[in-house]
Amino acid sequence: MKYASQSEAKPYFVFAIILFIGQIVFGLILGTQYIIGDFMFPEIPFNVARMVHTNLLIVWLLFGFMGATYFLLPEETQCELHSPLLARILFWVFAAAGTLTIIGYLAVPYATLADLTGNKYFPTMGREFLEQPTITKIGLALVFVGFLYNVIMTVLKGRKTVVNMVLTTGLIGLAAFWMFAFYNPASLVMDKYFWWWVVHLWVEGVWELILGAILAFILIRTTGVDREVVEKWLYLIIAMALISGILGTGHHFFFIGAPEYWLWIGSIFSAIEPLPFFMLMVFAFSMLKQRRRDHPNKAAVTWAVGCTIMAFLGAGVWGFMHTLAPVNYYTHGTQLTAAHGHLAFYGAYVMIVLAIISYAWPILHGRQANSLQAQRLEIASCWTMSVSMLLITLLLTAAGVVQIWLQRIPDNAGALNFMATQDAITTIYWLRLAAGVGFGIGVFMYLASFVVAARADKPAEPEAPVATVAV
């Protein structure tokens, strides 16, 4: 570890993994409730389990991004963080806000939580992914602003690189677009229009900048390729991501009452959106081919390269499947959407956070990489999670196709209502749940790899002296 302030990343990484485990637990609860409707009811109703599952996903990824920033920024700027104390304070504020909000979801009915937190005075609750109480949203906004201040002040006093400038731009966008979470117009059309300015422009806009910066940092450190080569690739990828992602927001405007021209804009630019993810994959393999060093941390490289492949499949291929307006007319809101969401989030963001943790954690503990035994287990966990997520995606895709055929095709004489259609795909849900258990096993293996690594840190027991017999 070159800079002492890099250690501020540790609590962010630890808490991110704790929340990741919570997300998987609630995902398994949800998977069971799809089959057994009253499972854990009334203690954890379906709507609460889903809310906790999705909110934990967002929050743990944000913790991962913040930890990644605090780790890589000192190395990129070649100076210490502006304020390590502010980093610690913001961690506890963010952790407390997130924990209390999840407890609130689980402890009281959502309407009661809205009353307790004064939502009637400044209503922002009740929207998917933005269910957080207004007071929590304000706390998150303060955390983002404080975090951004710390980042910008560090960049200003240190070396400017393409990596830290792209990262900072992404973080500025993250904080700026979050402010639309407070805008809750009376018109449902306007509400949905600006709701996507948070939800879409985060995950298909500014988060892609953060992804690109973290990936570039890892590849520079593990391959030894000239920074100039990596930076040229990064410029091209980010340009394509923003060109396609910003106007690609239009594929969410198809059927909310927006002007008809969004059918064309949304379709055309959504068709371009897979390109930056394809370029990201080509970039990673190109850097591996040109590498000048063989870094001992094979697990981190596996996560990083795997991230580009799975992101291209999830965000690119599965995204393109249903974002053209004539297709989206039938697929919108079906299990095909869920298939895309699961694989895209896992490939693009879950894997890059696990990659930076895999790379940074050994360095934060004074070594270049974990032991070979620990890395083998970690690489096995990567394969287990990735194969399981592919199975989940394929099964949800199959469920979506059946759902579209039975429920959405108007000329189908045997069309069923929603609940009858759900009964028809119960077998697929059982298989999806089994794949989810497999993913949970992969997460357990990932955690176990760090236990193996920690044991490897301990000094070896002194060998017992060999007895000698005089002759």
JSON list of N, CA and C in Angstrom, two decimals, residues 175-234:
[
{"chain": "A", "resi": 175, "resn": "ALA", "atom": "N", "xyz": [-24.04, 12.13, -8.45]},
{"chain": "A", "resi": 175, "resn": "ALA", "atom": "CA", "xyz": [-24.61, 13.05, -7.46]},
{"chain": "A", "resi": 175, "resn": "ALA", "atom": "C", "xyz": [-25.67, 13.95, -8.10]},
{"chain": "A", "resi": 176, "resn": "ALA", "atom": "N", "xyz": [-25.40, 14.44, -9.32]},
{"chain": "A", "resi": 176, "resn": "ALA", "atom": "CA", "xyz": [-26.33, 15.37, -9.97]},
{"chain": "A", "resi": 176, "resn": "ALA", "atom": "C", "xyz": [-27.66, 14.71, -10.29]},
{"chain": "A", "resi": 177, "resn": "PHE", "atom": "N", "xyz": [-27.62, 13.51, -10.88]},
{"chain": "A", "resi": 177, "resn": "PHE", "atom": "CA", "xyz": [-28.86, 12.85, -11.27]},
{"chain": "A", "resi": 177, "resn": "PHE", "atom": "C", "xyz": [-29.64, 12.34, -10.06]},
{"chain": "A", "resi": 178, "resn": "TRP", "atom": "N", "xyz": [-28.96, 12.12, -8.93]},
{"chain": "A", "resi": 178, "resn": "TRP", "atom": "CA", "xyz": [-29.68, 11.71, -7.72]},
{"chain": "A", "resi": 178, "resn": "TRP", "atom": "C", "xyz": [-30.68, 12.78, -7.29]},
{"chain": "A", "resi": 179, "resn": "MET", "atom": "N", "xyz": [-30.40, 14.04, -7.60]},
{"chain": "A", "resi": 179, "resn": "MET", "atom": "CA", "xyz": [-31.28, 15.12, -7.16]},
{"chain": "A", "resi": 179, "resn": "MET", "atom": "C", "xyz": [-32.67, 15.02, -7.77]},
{"chain": "A", "resi": 180, "resn": "PHE", "atom": "N", "xyz": [-32.80, 14.30, -8.90]},
{"chain": "A", "resi": 180, "resn": "PHE", "atom": "CA", "xyz": [-34.13, 14.11, -9.48]},
{"chain": "A", "resi": 180, "resn": "PHE", "atom": "C", "xyz": [-34.97, 13.15, -8.66]},
{"chain": "A", "resi": 181, "resn": "ALA", "atom": "N", "xyz": [-34.37, 12.48, -7.68]},
{"chain": "A", "resi": 181, "resn": "ALA", "atom": "CA", "xyz": [-35.15, 11.64, -6.76]},
{"chain": "A", "resi": 181, "resn": "ALA", "atom": "C", "xyz": [-36.08, 12.49, -5.89]},
{"chain": "A", "resi": 182, "resn": "PHE", "atom": "N", "xyz": [-35.78, 13.78, -5.78]},
{"chain": "A", "resi": 182, "resn": "PHE", "atom": "CA", "xyz": [-36.61, 14.68, -4.97]},
{"chain": "A", "resi": 182, "resn": "PHE", "atom": "C", "xyz": [-37.75, 15.30, -5.79]},
{"chain": "A", "resi": 183, "resn": "TYR", "atom": "N", "xyz": [-37.71, 15.13, -7.11]},
{"chain": "A", "resi": 183, "resn": "TYR", "atom": "CA", "xyz": [-38.73, 15.75, -7.97]},
{"chain": "A", "resi": 183, "resn": "TYR", "atom": "C", "xyz": [-39.87, 14.76, -8.16]},
{"chain": "A", "resi": 184, "resn": "ASN", "atom": "N", "xyz": [-41.03, 15.13, -7.65]},
{"chain": "A", "resi": 184, "resn": "ASN", "atom": "CA", "xyz": [-42.17, 14.21, -7.68]},
{"chain": "A", "resi": 184, "resn": "ASN", "atom": "C", "xyz": [-43.41, 14.96, -8.17]},
{"chain": "A", "resi": 185, "resn": "PRO", "atom": "N", "xyz": [-43.50, 15.20, -9.48]},
{"chain": "A", "resi": 185, "resn": "PRO", "atom": "CA", "xyz": [-44.63, 15.98, -10.01]},
{"chain": "A", "resi": 185, "resn": "PRO", "atom": "C", "xyz": [-45.95, 15.23, -9.91]},
{"chain": "A", "resi": 186, "resn": "ALA", "atom": "N", "xyz": [-47.04, 15.98, -9.96]},
{"chain": "A", "resi": 186, "resn": "ALA", "atom": "CA", "xyz": [-48.37, 15.37, -9.84]},
{"chain": "A", "resi": 186, "resn": "ALA", "atom": "C", "xyz": [-48.70, 14.54, -11.08]},
{"chain": "A", "resi": 187, "resn": "SER", "atom": "N", "xyz": [-48.24, 14.96, -12.23]},
{"chain": "A", "resi": 187, "resn": "SER", "atom": "CA", "xyz": [-48.51, 14.23, -13.46]},
{"chain": "A", "resi": 187, "resn": "SER", "atom": "C", "xyz": [-47.72, 12.92, -13.47]},
{"chain": "A", "resi": 188, "resn": "LEU", "atom": "N", "xyz": [-48.43, 11.80, -13.70]},
{"chain": "A", "resi": 188, "resn": "LEU", "atom": "CA", "xyz": [-47.76, 10.50, -13.74]},
{"chain": "A", "resi": 188, "resn": "LEU", "atom": "C", "xyz": [-46.78, 10.42, -14.90]},
{"chain": "A", "resi": 189, "resn": "VAL", "atom": "N", "xyz": [-47.13, 11.04, -16.03]},
{"chain": "A", "resi": 189, "resn": "VAL", "atom": "CA", "xyz": [-46.23, 11.03, -17.20]},
{"chain": "A", "resi": 189, "resn": "VAL", "atom": "C", "xyz": [-44.94, 11.76, -16.86]},
{"chain": "A", "resi": 190, "resn": "MET", "atom": "N", "xyz": [-45.05, 12.96, -16.26]},
{"chain": "A", "resi": 190, "resn": "MET", "atom": "CA", "xyz": [-43.86, 13.73, -15.90]},
{"chain": "A", "resi": 190, "resn": "MET", "atom": "C", "xyz": [-43.05, 13.01, -14.83]},
{"chain": "A", "resi": 191, "resn": "ASP", "atom": "N", "xyz": [-43.76, 12.37, -13.91]},
{"chain": "A", "resi": 191, "resn": "ASP", "atom": "CA", "xyz": [-43.07, 11.62, -12.85]},
{"chain": "A", "resi": 191, "resn": "ASP", "atom": "C", "xyz": [-42.22, 10.52, -13.46]},
{"chain": "A", "resi": 192, "resn": "LYS", "atom": "N", "xyz": [-42.80, 9.72, -14.34]},
{"chain": "A", "resi": 192, "resn": "LYS", "atom": "CA", "xyz": [-42.06, 8.63, -14.97]},
{"chain": "A", "resi": 192, "resn": "LYS", "atom": "C", "xyz": [-40.95, 9.15, -15.88]},
{"chain": "A", "resi": 193, "resn": "TYR", "atom": "N", "xyz": [-41.21, 10.28, -16.53]},
{"chain": "A", "resi": 193, "resn": "TYR", "atom": "CA", "xyz": [-40.21, 10.86, -17.43]},
{"chain": "A", "resi": 193, "resn": "TYR", "atom": "C", "xyz": [-38.93, 11.19, -16.65]},
{"chain": "A", "resi": 194, "resn": "PHE", "atom": "N", "xyz": [-39.08, 11.87, -15.53]},
{"chain": "A", "resi": 194, "resn": "PHE", "atom": "CA", "xyz": [-37.90, 12.28, -14.77]},
{"chain": "A", "resi": 194, "resn": "PHE", "atom": "C", "xyz": [-37.40, 11.20, -13.82]},
{"chain": "A", "resi": 195, "resn": "TRP", "atom": "N", "xyz": [-38.24, 10.23, -13.48]},
{"chain": "A", "resi": 195, "resn": "TRP", "atom": "CA", "xyz": [-37.81, 9.09, -12.67]},
{"chain": "A", "resi": 195, "resn": "TRP", "atom": "C", "xyz": [-36.69, 8.34, -13.36]},
{"chain": "A", "resi": 196, "resn": "TRP", "atom": "N", "xyz": [-36.80, 8.22, -14.68]},
{"chain": "A", "resi": 196, "resn": "TRP", "atom": "CA", "xyz": [-35.77, 7.53, -15.44]},
{"chain": "A", "resi": 196, "resn": "TRP", "atom": "C", "xyz": [-34.47, 8.32, -15.49]},
{"chain": "A", "resi": 197, "resn": "TRP", "atom": "N", "xyz": [-34.51, 9.62, -15.19]},
{"chain": "A", "resi": 197, "resn": "TRP", "atom": "CA", "xyz": [-33.28, 10.41, -15.16]},
{"chain": "A", "resi": 197, "resn": "TRP", "atom": "C", "xyz": [-32.39, 9.97, -14.01]},
{"chain": "A", "resi": 198, "resn": "VAL", "atom": "N", "xyz": [-32.97, 9.36, -13.00]},
{"chain": "A", "resi": 198, "resn": "VAL", "atom": "CA", "xyz": [-32.16, 8.74, -11.95]},
{"chain": "A", "resi": 198, "resn": "VAL", "atom": "C", "xyz": [-31.83, 7.31, -12.34]},
{"chain": "A", "resi": 199, "resn": "VAL", "atom": "N", "xyz": [-32.87, 6.52, -12.57]},
{"chain": "A", "resi": 199, "resn": "VAL", "atom": "CA", "xyz": [-32.71, 5.07, -12.71]},
{"chain": "A", "resi": 199, "resn": "VAL", "atom": "C", "xyz": [-31.92, 4.70, -13.96]},
{"chain": "A", "resi": 200, "resn": "HIS", "atom": "N", "xyz": [-32.29, 5.25, -15.11]},
{"chain": "A", "resi": 200, "resn": "HIS", "atom": "CA", "xyz": [-31.58, 4.90, -16.35]},
{"chain": "A", "resi": 200, "resn": "HIS", "atom": "C", "xyz": [-30.24, 5.60, -16.46]},
{"chain": "A", "resi": 201, "resn": "LEU", "atom": "N", "xyz": [-30.21, 6.91, -16.22]},
{"chain": "A", "resi": 201, "resn": "LEU", "atom": "CA", "xyz": [-28.98, 7.66, -16.43]},
{"chain": "A", "resi": 201, "resn": "LEU", "atom": "C", "xyz": [-27.92, 7.37, -15.38]},
{"chain": "A", "resi": 202, "resn": "TRP", "atom": "N", "xyz": [-28.30, 6.68, -14.31]},
{"chain": "A", "resi": 202, "resn": "TRP", "atom": "CA", "xyz": [-27.29, 6.10, -13.42]},
{"chain": "A", "resi": 202, "resn": "TRP", "atom": "C", "xyz": [-26.69, 4.86, -14.08]},
{"chain": "A", "resi": 203, "resn": "VAL", "atom": "N", "xyz": [-27.52, 3.84, -14.29]},
{"chain": "A", "resi": 203, "resn": "VAL", "atom": "CA", "xyz": [-26.98, 2.53, -14.66]},
{"chain": "A", "resi": 203, "resn": "VAL", "atom": "C", "xyz": [-26.58, 2.43, -16.12]},
{"chain": "A", "resi": 204, "resn": "GLU", "atom": "N", "xyz": [-27.17, 3.25, -16.99]},
{"chain": "A", "resi": 204, "resn": "GLU", "atom": "CA", "xyz": [-26.81, 3.21, -18.41]},
{"chain": "A", "resi": 204, "resn": "GLU", "atom": "C", "xyz": [-26.16, 4.52, -18.85]},
{"chain": "A", "resi": 205, "resn": "GLY", "atom": "N", "xyz": [-25.63, 5.24, -17.86]},
{"chain": "A", "resi": 205, "resn": "GLY", "atom": "CA", "xyz": [-24.95, 6.50, -18.15]},
{"chain": "A", "resi": 205, "resn": "GLY", "atom": "C", "xyz": [-23.72, 6.67, -17.27]},
{"chain": "A", "resi": 206, "resn": "VAL", "atom": "N", "xyz": [-23.89, 7.37, -16.16]},
{"chain": "A", "resi": 206, "resn": "VAL", "atom": "CA", "xyz": [-22.73, 7.75, -15.35]},
{"chain": "A", "resi": 206, "resn": "VAL", "atom": "C", "xyz": [-22.06, 6.56, -14.66]},
{"chain": "A", "resi": 207, "resn": "TRP", "atom": "N", "xyz": [-22.83, 5.52, -14.33]},
{"chain": "A", "resi": 207, "resn": "TRP", "atom": "CA", "xyz": [-22.20, 4.34, -13.72]},
{"chain": "A", "resi": 207, "resn": "TRP", "atom": "C", "xyz": [-21.25, 3.66, -14.71]},
{"chain": "A", "resi": 208, "resn": "GLU", "atom": "N", "xyz": [-21.54, 3.79, -15.99]},
{"chain": "A", "resi": 208, "resn": "GLU", "atom": "CA", "xyz": [-20.64, 3.20, -16.99]},
{"chain": "A", "resi": 208, "resn": "GLU", "atom": "C", "xyz": [-19.28, 3.90, -17.01]},
{"chain": "A", "resi": 209, "resn": "LEU", "atom": "N", "xyz": [-19.27, 5.20, -16.70]},
{"chain": "A", "resi": 209, "resn": "LEU", "atom": "CA", "xyz": [-18.01, 5.92, -16.58]},
{"chain": "A", "resi": 209, "resn": "LEU", "atom": "C", "xyz": [-17.21, 5.37, -15.40]},
{"chain": "A", "resi": 210, "resn": "ILE", "atom": "N", "xyz": [-17.90, 5.14, -14.28]},
{"chain": "A", "resi": 210, "resn": "ILE", "atom": "CA", "xyz": [-17.25, 4.60, -13.09]},
{"chain": "A", "resi": 210, "resn": "ILE", "atom": "C", "xyz": [-16.71, 3.20, -13.38]},
{"chain": "A", "resi": 211, "resn": "LEU", "atom": "N", "xyz": [-17.52, 2.38, -14.04]},
{"chain": "A", "resi": 211, "resn": "LEU", "atom": "CA", "xyz": [-17.09, 1.04, -14.46]},
{"chain": "A", "resi": 211, "resn": "LEU", "atom": "C", "xyz": [-15.84, 1.12, -15.32]},
{"chain": "A", "resi": 212, "resn": "GLY", "atom": "N", "xyz": [-15.85, 1.97, -16.33]},
{"chain": "A", "resi": 212, "resn": "GLY", "atom": "CA", "xyz": [-14.70, 2.08, -17.23]},
{"chain": "A", "resi": 212, "resn": "GLY", "atom": "C", "xyz": [-13.45, 2.51, -16.52]},
{"chain": "A", "resi": 213, "resn": "ALA", "atom": "N", "xyz": [-13.56, 3.47, -15.60]},
{"chain": "A", "resi": 213, "resn": "ALA", "atom": "CA", "xyz": [-12.39, 3.97, -14.87]},
{"chain": "A", "resi": 213, "resn": "ALA", "atom": "C", "xyz": [-11.79, 2.88, -13.98]},
{"chain": "A", "resi": 214, "resn": "ILE", "atom": "N", "xyz": [-12.65, 2.16, -13.24]},
{"chain": "A", "resi": 214, "resn": "ILE", "atom": "CA", "xyz": [-12.15, 1.11, -12.34]},
{"chain": "A", "resi": 214, "resn": "ILE", "atom": "C", "xyz": [-11.50, -0.01, -13.15]},
{"chain": "A", "resi": 215, "resn": "LEU", "atom": "N", "xyz": [-12.15, -0.41, -14.26]},
{"chain": "A", "resi": 215, "resn": "LEU", "atom": "CA", "xyz": [-11.60, -1.46, -15.10]},
{"chain": "A", "resi": 215, "resn": "LEU", "atom": "C", "xyz": [-10.25, -1.05, -15.68]},
{"chain": "A", "resi": 216, "resn": "ALA", "atom": "N", "xyz": [-10.15, 0.20, -16.16]},
{"chain": "A", "resi": 216, "resn": "ALA", "atom": "CA", "xyz": [-8.89, 0.68, -16.72]},
{"chain": "A", "resi": 216, "resn": "ALA", "atom": "C", "xyz": [-7.79, 0.67, -15.66]},
{"chain": "A", "resi": 217, "resn": "PHE", "atom": "N", "xyz": [-8.11, 1.08, -14.45]},
{"chain": "A", "resi": 217, "resn": "PHE", "atom": "CA", "xyz": [-7.13, 1.08, -13.35]},
{"chain": "A", "resi": 217, "resn": "PHE", "atom": "C", "xyz": [-6.60, -0.33, -13.09]},
{"chain": "A", "resi": 218, "resn": "ILE", "atom": "N", "xyz": [-7.52, -1.30, -13.00]},
{"chain": "A", "resi": 218, "resn": "ILE", "atom": "CA", "xyz": [-7.11, -2.67, -12.72]},
{"chain": "A", "resi": 218, "resn": "ILE", "atom": "C", "xyz": [-6.23, -3.22, -13.85]},
{"chain": "A", "resi": 219, "resn": "LEU", "atom": "N", "xyz": [-6.62, -2.95, -15.10]},
{"chain": "A", "resi": 219, "resn": "LEU", "atom": "CA", "xyz": [-5.86, -3.48, -16.23]},
{"chain": "A", "resi": 219, "resn": "LEU", "atom": "C", "xyz": [-4.49, -2.82, -16.36]},
{"chain": "A", "resi": 220, "resn": "ILE", "atom": "N", "xyz": [-4.39, -1.55, -16.06]},
{"chain": "A", "resi": 220, "resn": "ILE", "atom": "CA", "xyz": [-3.08, -0.89, -16.07]},
{"chain": "A", "resi": 220, "resn": "ILE", "atom": "C", "xyz": [-2.16, -1.54, -15.06]},
{"chain": "A", "resi": 221, "resn": "ARG", "atom": "N", "xyz": [-2.69, -1.81, -13.87]},
{"chain": "A", "resi": 221, "resn": "ARG", "atom": "CA", "xyz": [-1.87, -2.35, -12.79]},
{"chain": "A", "resi": 221, "resn": "ARG", "atom": "C", "xyz": [-1.52, -3.82, -13.01]},
{"chain": "A", "resi": 222, "resn": "THR", "atom": "N", "xyz": [-2.40, -4.57, -13.64]},
{"chain": "A", "resi": 222, "resn": "THR", "atom": "CA", "xyz": [-2.16, -6.02, -13.75]},
{"chain": "A", "resi": 222, "resn": "THR", "atom": "C", "xyz": [-1.50, -6.44, -15.06]},
{"chain": "A", "resi": 223, "resn": "THR", "atom": "N", "xyz": [-1.58, -5.60, -16.10]},
{"chain": "A", "resi": 223, "resn": "THR", "atom": "CA", "xyz": [-1.00, -5.98, -17.39]},
{"chain": "A", "resi": 223, "resn": "THR", "atom": "C", "xyz": [0.28, -5.24, -17.71]},
{"chain": "A", "resi": 224, "resn": "GLY", "atom": "N", "xyz": [0.47, -4.06, -17.10]},
{"chain": "A", "resi": 224, "resn": "GLY", "atom": "CA", "xyz": [1.67, -3.27, -17.41]},
{"chain": "A", "resi": 224, "resn": "GLY", "atom": "C", "xyz": [1.63, -2.61, -18.76]},
{"chain": "A", "resi": 225, "resn": "VAL", "atom": "N", "xyz": [0.46, -2.58, -19.41]},
{"chain": "A", "resi": 225, "resn": "VAL", "atom": "CA", "xyz": [0.32, -1.93, -20.72]},
{"chain": "A", "resi": 225, "resn": "VAL", "atom": "C", "xyz": [0.47, -0.42, -20.54]},
{"chain": "A", "resi": 226, "resn": "ASP", "atom": "N", "xyz": [1.05, 0.26, -21.52]},
{"chain": "A", "resi": 226, "resn": "ASP", "atom": "CA", "xyz": [1.23, 1.71, -21.45]},
{"chain": "A", "resi": 226, "resn": "ASP", "atom": "C", "xyz": [-0.09, 2.41, -21.16]},
{"chain": "A", "resi": 227, "resn": "ARG", "atom": "N", "xyz": [-0.02, 3.37, -20.26]},
{"chain": "A", "resi": 227, "resn": "ARG", "atom": "CA", "xyz": [-1.22, 4.11, -19.88]},
{"chain": "A", "resi": 227, "resn": "ARG", "atom": "C", "xyz": [-1.87, 4.79, -21.09]},
{"chain": "A", "resi": 228, "resn": "GLU", "atom": "N", "xyz": [-1.05, 5.28, -22.02]},
{"chain": "A", "resi": 228, "resn": "GLU", "atom": "CA", "xyz": [-1.59, 5.99, -23.18]},
{"chain": "A", "resi": 228, "resn": "GLU", "atom": "C", "xyz": [-2.51, 5.09, -24.01]},
{"chain": "A", "resi": 229, "resn": "VAL", "atom": "N", "xyz": [-2.15, 3.83, -24.12]},
{"chain": "A", "resi": 229, "resn": "VAL", "atom": "CA", "xyz": [-2.96, 2.88, -24.88]},
{"chain": "A", "resi": 229, "resn": "VAL", "atom": "C", "xyz": [-4.32, 2.69, -24.19]},
{"chain": "A", "resi": 230, "resn": "VAL", "atom": "N", "xyz": [-4.27, 2.48, -22.88]},
{"chain": "A", "resi": 230, "resn": "VAL", "atom": "CA", "xyz": [-5.50, 2.28, -22.12]},
{"chain": "A", "resi": 230, "resn": "VAL", "atom": "C", "xyz": [-6.39, 3.52, -22.19]},
{"chain": "A", "resi": 231, "resn": "GLU", "atom": "N", "xyz": [-5.78, 4.69, -22.08]},
{"chain": "A", "resi": 231, "resn": "GLU", "atom": "CA", "xyz": [-6.55, 5.93, -22.07]},
{"chain": "A", "resi": 231, "resn": "GLU", "atom": "C", "xyz": [-7.27, 6.17, -23.39]},
{"chain": "A", "resi": 232, "resn": "LYS", "atom": "N", "xyz": [-6.63, 5.82, -24.53]},
{"chain": "A", "resi": 232, "resn": "LYS", "atom": "CA", "xyz": [-7.28, 5.97, -25.82]},
{"chain": "A", "resi": 232, "resn": "LYS", "atom": "C", "xyz": [-8.53, 5.10, -25.91]},
{"chain": "A", "resi": 233, "resn": "TRP", "atom": "N", "xyz": [-8.39, 3.86, -25.45]},
{"chain": "A", "resi": 233, "resn": "TRP", "atom": "CA", "xyz": [-9.54, 2.96, -25.42]},
{"chain": "A", "resi": 233, "resn": "TRP", "atom": "C", "xyz": [-10.64, 3.54, -24.53]},
{"chain": "A", "resi": 234, "resn": "LEU", "atom": "N", "xyz": [-10.24, 4.05, -23.36]},
{"chain": "A", "resi": 234, "resn": "LEU", "atom": "CA", "xyz": [-11.21, 4.54, -22.39]},
{"chain": "A", "resi": 234, "resn": "LEU", "atom": "C", "xyz": [-12.00, 5.72, -22.96]}
]
